[in-house]
PDB file of C-alpha atoms and ligand atoms in Angstrom:
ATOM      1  CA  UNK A   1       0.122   9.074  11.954  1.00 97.00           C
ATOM      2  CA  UNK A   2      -2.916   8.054  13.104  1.00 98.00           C
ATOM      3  CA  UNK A   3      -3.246   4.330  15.301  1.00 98.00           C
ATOM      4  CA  UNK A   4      -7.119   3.502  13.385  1.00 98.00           C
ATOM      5  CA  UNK A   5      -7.082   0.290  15.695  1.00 98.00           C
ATOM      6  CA  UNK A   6      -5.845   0.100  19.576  1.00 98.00           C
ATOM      7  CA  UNK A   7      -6.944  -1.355  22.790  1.00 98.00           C
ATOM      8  CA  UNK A   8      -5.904   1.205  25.333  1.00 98.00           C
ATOM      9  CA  UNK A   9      -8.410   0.127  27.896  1.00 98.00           C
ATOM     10  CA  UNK A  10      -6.653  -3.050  28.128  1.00 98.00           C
ATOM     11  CA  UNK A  11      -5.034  -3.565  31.232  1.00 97.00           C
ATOM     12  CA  UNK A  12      -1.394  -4.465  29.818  1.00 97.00           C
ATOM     13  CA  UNK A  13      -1.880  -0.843  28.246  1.00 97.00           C
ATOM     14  CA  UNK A  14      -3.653   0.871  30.905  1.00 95.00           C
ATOM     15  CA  UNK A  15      -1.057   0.038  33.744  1.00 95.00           C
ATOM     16  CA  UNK A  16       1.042   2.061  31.947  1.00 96.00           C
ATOM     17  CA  UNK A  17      -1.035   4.946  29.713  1.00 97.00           C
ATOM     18  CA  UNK A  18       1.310   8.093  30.338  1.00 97.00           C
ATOM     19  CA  UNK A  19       4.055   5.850  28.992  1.00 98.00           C
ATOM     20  CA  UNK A  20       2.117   4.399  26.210  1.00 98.00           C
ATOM     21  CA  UNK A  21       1.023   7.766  25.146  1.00 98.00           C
ATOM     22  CA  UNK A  22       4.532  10.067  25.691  1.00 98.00           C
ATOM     23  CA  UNK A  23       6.126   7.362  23.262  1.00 98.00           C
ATOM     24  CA  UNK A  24       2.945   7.409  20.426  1.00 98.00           C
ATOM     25  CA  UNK A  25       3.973  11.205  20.499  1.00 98.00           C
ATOM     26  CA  UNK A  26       7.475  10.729  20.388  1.00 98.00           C
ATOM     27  CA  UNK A  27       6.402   8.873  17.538  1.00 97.00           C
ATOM     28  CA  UNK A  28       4.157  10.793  15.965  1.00 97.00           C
ATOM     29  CA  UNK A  29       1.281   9.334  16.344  1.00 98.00           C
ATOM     30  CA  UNK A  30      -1.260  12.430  16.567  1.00 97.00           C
ATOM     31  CA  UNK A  31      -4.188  10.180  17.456  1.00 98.00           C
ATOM     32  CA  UNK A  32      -5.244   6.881  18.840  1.00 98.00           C
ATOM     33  CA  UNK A  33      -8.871   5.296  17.928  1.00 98.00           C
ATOM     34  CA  UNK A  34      -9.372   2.974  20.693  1.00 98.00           C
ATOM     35  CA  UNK A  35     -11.592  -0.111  20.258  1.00 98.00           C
ATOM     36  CA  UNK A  36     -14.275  -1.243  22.905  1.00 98.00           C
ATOM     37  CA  UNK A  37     -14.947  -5.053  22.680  1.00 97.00           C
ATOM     38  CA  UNK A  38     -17.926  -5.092  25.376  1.00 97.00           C
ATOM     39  CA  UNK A  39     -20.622  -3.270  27.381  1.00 97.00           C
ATOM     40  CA  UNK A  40     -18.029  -3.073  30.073  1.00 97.00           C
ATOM     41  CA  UNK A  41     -15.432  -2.082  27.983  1.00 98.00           C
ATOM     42  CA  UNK A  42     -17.545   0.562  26.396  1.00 98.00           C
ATOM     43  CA  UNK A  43     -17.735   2.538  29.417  1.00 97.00           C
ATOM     44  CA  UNK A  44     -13.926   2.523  29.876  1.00 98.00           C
ATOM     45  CA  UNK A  45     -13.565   3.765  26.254  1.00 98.00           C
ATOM     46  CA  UNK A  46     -16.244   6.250  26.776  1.00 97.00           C
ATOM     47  CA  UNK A  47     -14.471   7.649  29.564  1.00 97.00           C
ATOM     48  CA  UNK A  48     -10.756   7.513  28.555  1.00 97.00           C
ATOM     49  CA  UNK A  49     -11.586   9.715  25.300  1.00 97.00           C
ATOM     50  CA  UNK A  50     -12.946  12.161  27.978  1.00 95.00           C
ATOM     51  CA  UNK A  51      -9.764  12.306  29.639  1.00 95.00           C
ATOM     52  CA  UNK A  52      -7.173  12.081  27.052  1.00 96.00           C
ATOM     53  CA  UNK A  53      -7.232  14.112  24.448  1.00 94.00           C
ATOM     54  CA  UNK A  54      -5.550  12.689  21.649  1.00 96.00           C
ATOM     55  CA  UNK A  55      -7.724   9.130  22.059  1.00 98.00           C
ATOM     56  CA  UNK A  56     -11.093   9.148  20.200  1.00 98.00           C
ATOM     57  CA  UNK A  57     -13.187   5.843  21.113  1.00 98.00           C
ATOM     58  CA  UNK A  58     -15.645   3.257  19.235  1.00 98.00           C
ATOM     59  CA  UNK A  59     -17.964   1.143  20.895  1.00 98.00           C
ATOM     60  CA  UNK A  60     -18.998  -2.335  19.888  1.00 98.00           C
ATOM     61  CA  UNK A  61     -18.991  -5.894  21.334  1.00 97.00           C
ATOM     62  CA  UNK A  62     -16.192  -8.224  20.101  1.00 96.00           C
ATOM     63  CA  UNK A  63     -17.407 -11.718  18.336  1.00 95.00           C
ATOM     64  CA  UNK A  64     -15.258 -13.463  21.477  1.00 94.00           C
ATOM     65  CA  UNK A  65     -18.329 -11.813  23.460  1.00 94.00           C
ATOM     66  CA  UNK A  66     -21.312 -12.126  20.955  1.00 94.00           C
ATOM     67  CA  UNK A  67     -23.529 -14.079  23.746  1.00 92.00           C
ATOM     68  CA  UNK A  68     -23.671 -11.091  26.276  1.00 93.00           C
ATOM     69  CA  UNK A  69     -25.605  -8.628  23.350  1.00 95.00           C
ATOM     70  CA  UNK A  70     -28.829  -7.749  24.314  1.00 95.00           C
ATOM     71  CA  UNK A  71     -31.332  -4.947  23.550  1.00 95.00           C
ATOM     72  CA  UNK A  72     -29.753  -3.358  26.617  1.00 96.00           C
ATOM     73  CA  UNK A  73     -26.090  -4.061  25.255  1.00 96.00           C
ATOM     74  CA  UNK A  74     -27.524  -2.051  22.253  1.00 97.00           C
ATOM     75  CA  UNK A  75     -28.714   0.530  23.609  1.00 97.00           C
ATOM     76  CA  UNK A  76     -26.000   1.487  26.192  1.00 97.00           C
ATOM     77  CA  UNK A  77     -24.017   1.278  22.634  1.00 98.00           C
ATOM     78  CA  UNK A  78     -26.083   4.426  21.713  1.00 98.00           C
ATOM     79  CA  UNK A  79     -25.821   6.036  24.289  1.00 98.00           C
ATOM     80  CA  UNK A  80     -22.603   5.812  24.564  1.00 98.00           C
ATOM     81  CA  UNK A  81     -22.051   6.891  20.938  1.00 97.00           C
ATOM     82  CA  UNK A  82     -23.955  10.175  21.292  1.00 96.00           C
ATOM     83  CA  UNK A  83     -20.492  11.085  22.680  1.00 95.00           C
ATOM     84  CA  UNK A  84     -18.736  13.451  19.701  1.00 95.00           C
ATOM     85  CA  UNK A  85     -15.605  11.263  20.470  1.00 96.00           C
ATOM     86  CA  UNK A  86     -16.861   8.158  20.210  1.00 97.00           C
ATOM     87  CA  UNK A  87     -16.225   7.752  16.263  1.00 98.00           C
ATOM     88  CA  UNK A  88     -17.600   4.310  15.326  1.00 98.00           C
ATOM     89  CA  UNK A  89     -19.482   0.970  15.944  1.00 98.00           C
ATOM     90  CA  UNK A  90     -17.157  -1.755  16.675  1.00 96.00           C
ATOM     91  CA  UNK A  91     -15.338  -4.073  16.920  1.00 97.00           C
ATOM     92  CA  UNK A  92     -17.938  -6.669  15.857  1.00 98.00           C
ATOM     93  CA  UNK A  93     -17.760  -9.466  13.246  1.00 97.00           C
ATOM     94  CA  UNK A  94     -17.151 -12.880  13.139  1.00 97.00           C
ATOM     95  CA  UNK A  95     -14.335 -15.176  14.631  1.00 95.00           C
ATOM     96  CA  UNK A  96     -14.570 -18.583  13.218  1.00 95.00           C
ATOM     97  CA  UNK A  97     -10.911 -19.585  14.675  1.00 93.00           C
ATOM     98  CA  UNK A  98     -11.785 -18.983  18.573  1.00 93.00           C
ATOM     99  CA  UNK A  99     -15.232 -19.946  18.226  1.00 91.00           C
ATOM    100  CA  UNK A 100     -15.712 -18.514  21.901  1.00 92.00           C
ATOM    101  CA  UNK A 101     -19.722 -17.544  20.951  1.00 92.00           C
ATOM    102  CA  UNK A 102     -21.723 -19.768  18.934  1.00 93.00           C
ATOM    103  CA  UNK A 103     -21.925 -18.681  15.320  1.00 94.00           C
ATOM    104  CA  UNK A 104     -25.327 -17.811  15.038  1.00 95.00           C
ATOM    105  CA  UNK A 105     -24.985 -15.402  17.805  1.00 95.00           C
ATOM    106  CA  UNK A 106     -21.785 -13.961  16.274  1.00 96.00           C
ATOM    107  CA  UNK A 107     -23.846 -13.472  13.574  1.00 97.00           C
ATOM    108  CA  UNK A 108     -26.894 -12.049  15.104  1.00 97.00           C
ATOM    109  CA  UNK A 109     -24.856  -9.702  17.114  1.00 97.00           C
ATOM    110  CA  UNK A 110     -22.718  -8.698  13.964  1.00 98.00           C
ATOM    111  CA  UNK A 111     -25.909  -8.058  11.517  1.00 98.00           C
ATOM    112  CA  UNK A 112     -27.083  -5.923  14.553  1.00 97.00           C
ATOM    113  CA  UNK A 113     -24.378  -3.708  14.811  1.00 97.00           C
ATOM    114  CA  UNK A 114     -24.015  -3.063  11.055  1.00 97.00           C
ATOM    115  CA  UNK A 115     -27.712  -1.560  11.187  1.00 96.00           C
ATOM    116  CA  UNK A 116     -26.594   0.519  14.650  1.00 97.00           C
ATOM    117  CA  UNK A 117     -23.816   1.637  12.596  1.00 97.00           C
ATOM    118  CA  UNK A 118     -26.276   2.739   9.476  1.00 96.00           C
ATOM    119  CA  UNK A 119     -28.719   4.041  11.453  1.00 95.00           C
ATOM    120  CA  UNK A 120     -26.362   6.559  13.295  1.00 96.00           C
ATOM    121  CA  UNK A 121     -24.315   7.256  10.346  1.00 96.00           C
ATOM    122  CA  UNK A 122     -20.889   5.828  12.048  1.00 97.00           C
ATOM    123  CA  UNK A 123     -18.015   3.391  10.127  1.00 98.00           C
ATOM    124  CA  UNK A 124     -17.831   0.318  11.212  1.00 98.00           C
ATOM    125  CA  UNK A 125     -15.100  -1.826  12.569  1.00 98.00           C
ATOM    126  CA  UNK A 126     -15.106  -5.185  11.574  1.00 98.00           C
ATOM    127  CA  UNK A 127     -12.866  -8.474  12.618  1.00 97.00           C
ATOM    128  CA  UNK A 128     -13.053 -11.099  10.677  1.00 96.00           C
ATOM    129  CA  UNK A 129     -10.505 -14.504  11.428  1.00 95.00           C
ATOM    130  CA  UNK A 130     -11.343 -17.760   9.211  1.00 94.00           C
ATOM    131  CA  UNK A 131     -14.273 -16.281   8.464  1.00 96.00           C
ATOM    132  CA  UNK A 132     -13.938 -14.280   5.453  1.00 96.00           C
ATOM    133  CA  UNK A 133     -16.864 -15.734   3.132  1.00 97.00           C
ATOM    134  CA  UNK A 134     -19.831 -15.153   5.704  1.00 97.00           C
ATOM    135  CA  UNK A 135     -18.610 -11.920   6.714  1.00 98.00           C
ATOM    136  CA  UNK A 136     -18.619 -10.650   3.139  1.00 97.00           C
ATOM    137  CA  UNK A 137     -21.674 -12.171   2.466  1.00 97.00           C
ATOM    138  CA  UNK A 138     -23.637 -10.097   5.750  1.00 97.00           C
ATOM    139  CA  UNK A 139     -21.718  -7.488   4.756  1.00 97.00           C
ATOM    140  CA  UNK A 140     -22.895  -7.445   1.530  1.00 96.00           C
ATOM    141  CA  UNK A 141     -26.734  -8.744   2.166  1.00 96.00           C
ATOM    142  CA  UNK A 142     -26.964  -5.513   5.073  1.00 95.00           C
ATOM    143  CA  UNK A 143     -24.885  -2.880   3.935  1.00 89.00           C
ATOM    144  CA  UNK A 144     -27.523  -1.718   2.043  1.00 81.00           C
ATOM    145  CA  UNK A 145     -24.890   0.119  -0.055  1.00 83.00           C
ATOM    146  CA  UNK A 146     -23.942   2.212   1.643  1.00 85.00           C
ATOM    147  CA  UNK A 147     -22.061   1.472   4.360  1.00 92.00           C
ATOM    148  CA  UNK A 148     -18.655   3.104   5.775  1.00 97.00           C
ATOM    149  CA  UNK A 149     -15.942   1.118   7.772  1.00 98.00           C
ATOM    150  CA  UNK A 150     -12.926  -0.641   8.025  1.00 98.00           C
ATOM    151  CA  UNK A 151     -11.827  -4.883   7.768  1.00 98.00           C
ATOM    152  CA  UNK A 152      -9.239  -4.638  10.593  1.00 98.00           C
ATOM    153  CA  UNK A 153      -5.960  -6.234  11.151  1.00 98.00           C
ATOM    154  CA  UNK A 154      -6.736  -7.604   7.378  1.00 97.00           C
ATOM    155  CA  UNK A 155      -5.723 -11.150   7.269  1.00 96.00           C
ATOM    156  CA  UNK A 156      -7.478 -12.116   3.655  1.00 95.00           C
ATOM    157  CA  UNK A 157      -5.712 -12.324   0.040  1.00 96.00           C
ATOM    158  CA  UNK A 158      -6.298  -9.794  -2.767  1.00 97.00           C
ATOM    159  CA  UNK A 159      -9.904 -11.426  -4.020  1.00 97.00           C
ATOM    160  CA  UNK A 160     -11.387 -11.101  -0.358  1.00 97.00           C
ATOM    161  CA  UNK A 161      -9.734  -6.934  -0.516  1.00 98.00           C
ATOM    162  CA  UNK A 162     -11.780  -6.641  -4.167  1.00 97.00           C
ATOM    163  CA  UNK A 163     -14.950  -7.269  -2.453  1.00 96.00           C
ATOM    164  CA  UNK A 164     -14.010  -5.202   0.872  1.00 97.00           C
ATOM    165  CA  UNK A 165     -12.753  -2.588  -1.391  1.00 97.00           C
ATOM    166  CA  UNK A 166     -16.403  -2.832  -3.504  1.00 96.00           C
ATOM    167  CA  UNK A 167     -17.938  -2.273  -0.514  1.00 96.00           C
ATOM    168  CA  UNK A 168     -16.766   0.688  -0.056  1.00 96.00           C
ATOM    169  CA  UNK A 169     -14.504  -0.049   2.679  1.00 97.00           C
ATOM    170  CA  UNK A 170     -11.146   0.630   4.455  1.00 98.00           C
ATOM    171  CA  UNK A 171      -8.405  -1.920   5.038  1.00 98.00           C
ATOM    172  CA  UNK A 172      -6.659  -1.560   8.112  1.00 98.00           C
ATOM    173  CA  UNK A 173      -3.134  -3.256   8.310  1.00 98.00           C
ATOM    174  CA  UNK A 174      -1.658  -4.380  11.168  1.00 98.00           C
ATOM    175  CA  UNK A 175       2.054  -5.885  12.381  1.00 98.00           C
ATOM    176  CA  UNK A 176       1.543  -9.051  10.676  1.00 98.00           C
ATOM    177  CA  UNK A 177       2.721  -7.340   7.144  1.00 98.00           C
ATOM    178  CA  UNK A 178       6.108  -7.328   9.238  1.00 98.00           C
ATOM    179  CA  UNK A 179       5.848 -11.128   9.362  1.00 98.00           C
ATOM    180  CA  UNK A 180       8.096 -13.296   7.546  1.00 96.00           C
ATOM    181  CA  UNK A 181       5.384 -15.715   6.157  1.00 95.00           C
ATOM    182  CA  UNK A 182       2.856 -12.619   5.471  1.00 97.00           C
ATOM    183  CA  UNK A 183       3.284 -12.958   1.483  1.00 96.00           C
ATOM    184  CA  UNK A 184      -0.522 -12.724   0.977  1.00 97.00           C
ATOM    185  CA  UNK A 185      -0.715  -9.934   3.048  1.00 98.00           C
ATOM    186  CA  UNK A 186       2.462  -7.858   1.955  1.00 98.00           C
ATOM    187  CA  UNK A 187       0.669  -8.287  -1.554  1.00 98.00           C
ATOM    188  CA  UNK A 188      -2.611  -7.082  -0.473  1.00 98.00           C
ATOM    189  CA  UNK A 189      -0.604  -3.960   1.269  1.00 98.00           C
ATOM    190  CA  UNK A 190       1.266  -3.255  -2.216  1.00 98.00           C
ATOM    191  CA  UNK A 191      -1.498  -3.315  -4.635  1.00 97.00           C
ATOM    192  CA  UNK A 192      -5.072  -1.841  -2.696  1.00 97.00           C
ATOM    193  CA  UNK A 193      -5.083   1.714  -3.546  1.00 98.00           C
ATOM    194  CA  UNK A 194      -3.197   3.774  -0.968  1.00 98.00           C
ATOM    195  CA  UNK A 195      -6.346   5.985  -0.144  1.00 97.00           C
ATOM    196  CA  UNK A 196      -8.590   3.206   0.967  1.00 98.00           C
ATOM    197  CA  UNK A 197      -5.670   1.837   3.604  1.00 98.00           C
ATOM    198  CA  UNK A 198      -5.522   2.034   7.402  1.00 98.00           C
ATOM    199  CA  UNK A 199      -2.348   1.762   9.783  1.00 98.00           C
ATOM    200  CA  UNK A 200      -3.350  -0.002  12.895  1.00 98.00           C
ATOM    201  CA  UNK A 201      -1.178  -1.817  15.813  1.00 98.00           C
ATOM    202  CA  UNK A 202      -4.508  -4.099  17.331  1.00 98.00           C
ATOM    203  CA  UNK A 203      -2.611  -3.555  20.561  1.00 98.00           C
ATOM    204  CA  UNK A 204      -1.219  -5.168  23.349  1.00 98.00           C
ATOM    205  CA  UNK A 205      -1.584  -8.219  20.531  1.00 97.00           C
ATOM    206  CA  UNK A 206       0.381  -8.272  17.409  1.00 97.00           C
ATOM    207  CA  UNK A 207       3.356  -6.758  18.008  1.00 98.00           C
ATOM    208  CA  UNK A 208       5.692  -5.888  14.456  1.00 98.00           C
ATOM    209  CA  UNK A 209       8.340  -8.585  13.599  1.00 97.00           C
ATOM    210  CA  UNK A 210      11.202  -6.576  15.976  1.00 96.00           C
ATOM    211  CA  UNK A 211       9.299  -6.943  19.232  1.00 97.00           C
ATOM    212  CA  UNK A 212       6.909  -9.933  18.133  1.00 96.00           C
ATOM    213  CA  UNK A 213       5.649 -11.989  21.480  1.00 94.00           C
ATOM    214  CA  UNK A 214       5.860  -8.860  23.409  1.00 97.00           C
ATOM    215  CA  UNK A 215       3.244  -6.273  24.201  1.00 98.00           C
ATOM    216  CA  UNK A 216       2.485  -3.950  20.969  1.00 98.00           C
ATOM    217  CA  UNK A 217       1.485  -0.155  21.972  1.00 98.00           C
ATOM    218  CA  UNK A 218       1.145   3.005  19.313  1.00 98.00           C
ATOM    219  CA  UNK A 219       4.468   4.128  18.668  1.00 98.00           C
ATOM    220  CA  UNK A 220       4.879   0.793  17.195  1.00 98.00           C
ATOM    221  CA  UNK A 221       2.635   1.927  14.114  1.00 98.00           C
ATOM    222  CA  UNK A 222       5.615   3.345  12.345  1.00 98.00           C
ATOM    223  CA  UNK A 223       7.023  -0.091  11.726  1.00 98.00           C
ATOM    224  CA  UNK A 224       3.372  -0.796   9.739  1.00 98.00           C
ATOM    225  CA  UNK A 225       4.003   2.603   7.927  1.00 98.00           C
ATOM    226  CA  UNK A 226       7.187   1.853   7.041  1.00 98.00           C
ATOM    227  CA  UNK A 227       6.948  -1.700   5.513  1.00 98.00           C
ATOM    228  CA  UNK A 228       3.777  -0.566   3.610  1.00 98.00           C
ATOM    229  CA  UNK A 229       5.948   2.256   2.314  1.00 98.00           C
ATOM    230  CA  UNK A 230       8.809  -0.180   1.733  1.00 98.00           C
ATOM    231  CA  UNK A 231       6.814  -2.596  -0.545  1.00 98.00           C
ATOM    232  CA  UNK A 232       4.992   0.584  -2.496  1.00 98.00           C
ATOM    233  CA  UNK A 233       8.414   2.428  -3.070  1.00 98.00           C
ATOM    234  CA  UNK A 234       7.355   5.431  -1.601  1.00 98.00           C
ATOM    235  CA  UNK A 235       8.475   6.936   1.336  1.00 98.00           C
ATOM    236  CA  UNK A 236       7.490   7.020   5.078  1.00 98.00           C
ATOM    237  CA  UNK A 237       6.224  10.018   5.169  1.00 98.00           C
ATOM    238  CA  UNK A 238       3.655   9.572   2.204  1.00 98.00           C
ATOM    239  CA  UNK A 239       2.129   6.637   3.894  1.00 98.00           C
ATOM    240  CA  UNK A 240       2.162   8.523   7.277  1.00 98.00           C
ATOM    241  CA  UNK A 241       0.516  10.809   5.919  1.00 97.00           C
ATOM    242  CA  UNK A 242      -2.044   9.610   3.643  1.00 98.00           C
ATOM    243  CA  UNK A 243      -3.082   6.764   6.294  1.00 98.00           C
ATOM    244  CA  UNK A 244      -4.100   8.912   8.627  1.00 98.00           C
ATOM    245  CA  UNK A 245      -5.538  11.508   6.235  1.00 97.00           C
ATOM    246  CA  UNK A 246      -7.568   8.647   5.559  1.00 98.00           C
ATOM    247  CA  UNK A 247      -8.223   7.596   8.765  1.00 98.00           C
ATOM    248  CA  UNK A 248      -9.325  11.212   9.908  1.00 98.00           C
ATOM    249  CA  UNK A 249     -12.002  11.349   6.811  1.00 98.00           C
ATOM    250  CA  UNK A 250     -13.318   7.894   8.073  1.00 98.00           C
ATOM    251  CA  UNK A 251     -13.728   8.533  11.479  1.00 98.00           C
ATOM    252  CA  UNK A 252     -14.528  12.497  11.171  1.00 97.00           C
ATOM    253  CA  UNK A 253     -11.469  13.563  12.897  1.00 95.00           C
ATOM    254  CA  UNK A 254     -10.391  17.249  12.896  1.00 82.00           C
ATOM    255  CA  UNK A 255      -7.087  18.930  12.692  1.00 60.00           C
ATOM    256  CA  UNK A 256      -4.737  16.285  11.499  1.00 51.00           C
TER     257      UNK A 256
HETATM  258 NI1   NI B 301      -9.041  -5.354  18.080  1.00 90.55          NI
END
């Protein structure tokens, strides 16, 4: 399996990493992309995938944080991402529930990051929470066609996955298909075509129905796998499988 979306550099995760990671392989999770959310962030993602060799990293500066990109926020971003194991641009987007940056520089910072991401040929990892229609729409207006990525811990219904899915893009699911009110989502997980999903825990947050409110790590990723495989009929191993074959073409990661 492959973990597509993970915040290792968090500190809930980081005060205990040879934990974290001796339980993702007990599970069998052969690799973790871990998500940078800021410039300082960046650096700690640039470094961990130096030191750990099953983590690969992406760099990008969270819509929470939006305010704080500058020209030199973009270019440490590039810098950074010269790094063979730094994967993608991300994650960047817009958050229309927190509101914690104002919109327009959510969305200045976002339609900046999708051209960082064309211009050095990397995916992109988008969020996107209550926010779905102007996210498409950038997405759409400066994708140019051609770009590559992933909508993260999907939260949108089958129409918004058509137009992801148009794009071109992935759709990464997350521990919320464990949730008992998740219809919407448990439908989106059953009918988007196997090869364009993502597995993904989004932690420390988000934890699967059995340990919801408490911290989420990798291992936890099966219990993704295995609901997806549960609503599709097909077994674990499948999903496993083709998720993070998926996952690996994305991201251009060899040997899984
Ligand atoms: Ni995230």
């Amino acid at each position: 399996m492959i973990d597509s979306h993970a915040h290792l550099t968090d500190k809930r995760l980081r005060s205990d990493l040879d934990g974290v990671l001796l339980r993702a392989a007990e599970a069998e999770v052969q690799v973790i992309v871990t998500v940078g959310v800021g410039p300082a962030d960046n650096r700690a993602v640039a470094k961990l995938v130096d030191q750990v060799p099953v983590v690969v990293g992406s760099v990008g500066v969270h819509p929470h944080d939006a305010k704080v990109v500058t020209e030199d926020v973009l270019a440490q971003m590039v810098a950074l991402a010269a790094h063979p194991r730094i994967v993608a641009i991300g994650e960047t987007g817009l958050d229309f529930y927190r509101d914690l940056s104002p919109r327009d520089r959510q969305e200045m910072a976002f339609v900046q990051q999708i051209h960082l991401a064309r211009e050095l040929s990397l995916p992109l990892i988008v969020h996107s929470r209550d926010a779905h229609e102007r996210t498409l729409a950038i997405l759409e207006r400066e994708g140019g066609g051609e770009l590559r990525g992933v909508m993260h811990c999907f939260s949108g219904d089958m129409a918004v996955a058509e137009r992801v899915l148009a794009l071109g893009m992935h759709i990464g699911i997350a521990g919320p298909v464990t949730y008992p009110k998740s219809g919407k989502l448990r439908q989106v997980a059953t009918h988007v075509p196997l090869e364009r999903l993502l597995v993904e825990t989004d932690c420390p947050y988000l934890a699967p129905q059995r340990y919801r409110g408490k911290r989420n790590e990798p291992a936890y990723v099966m219990y993704v796998a295995e609901e997806i495989a549960r609503l599709r009929g097909l077994s674990f191993d499948e999903v496993a499988r083709t998720t993070a074959a998926n996952a690996a073409e994305l991201f251009g990661i060899d040997g899984v």
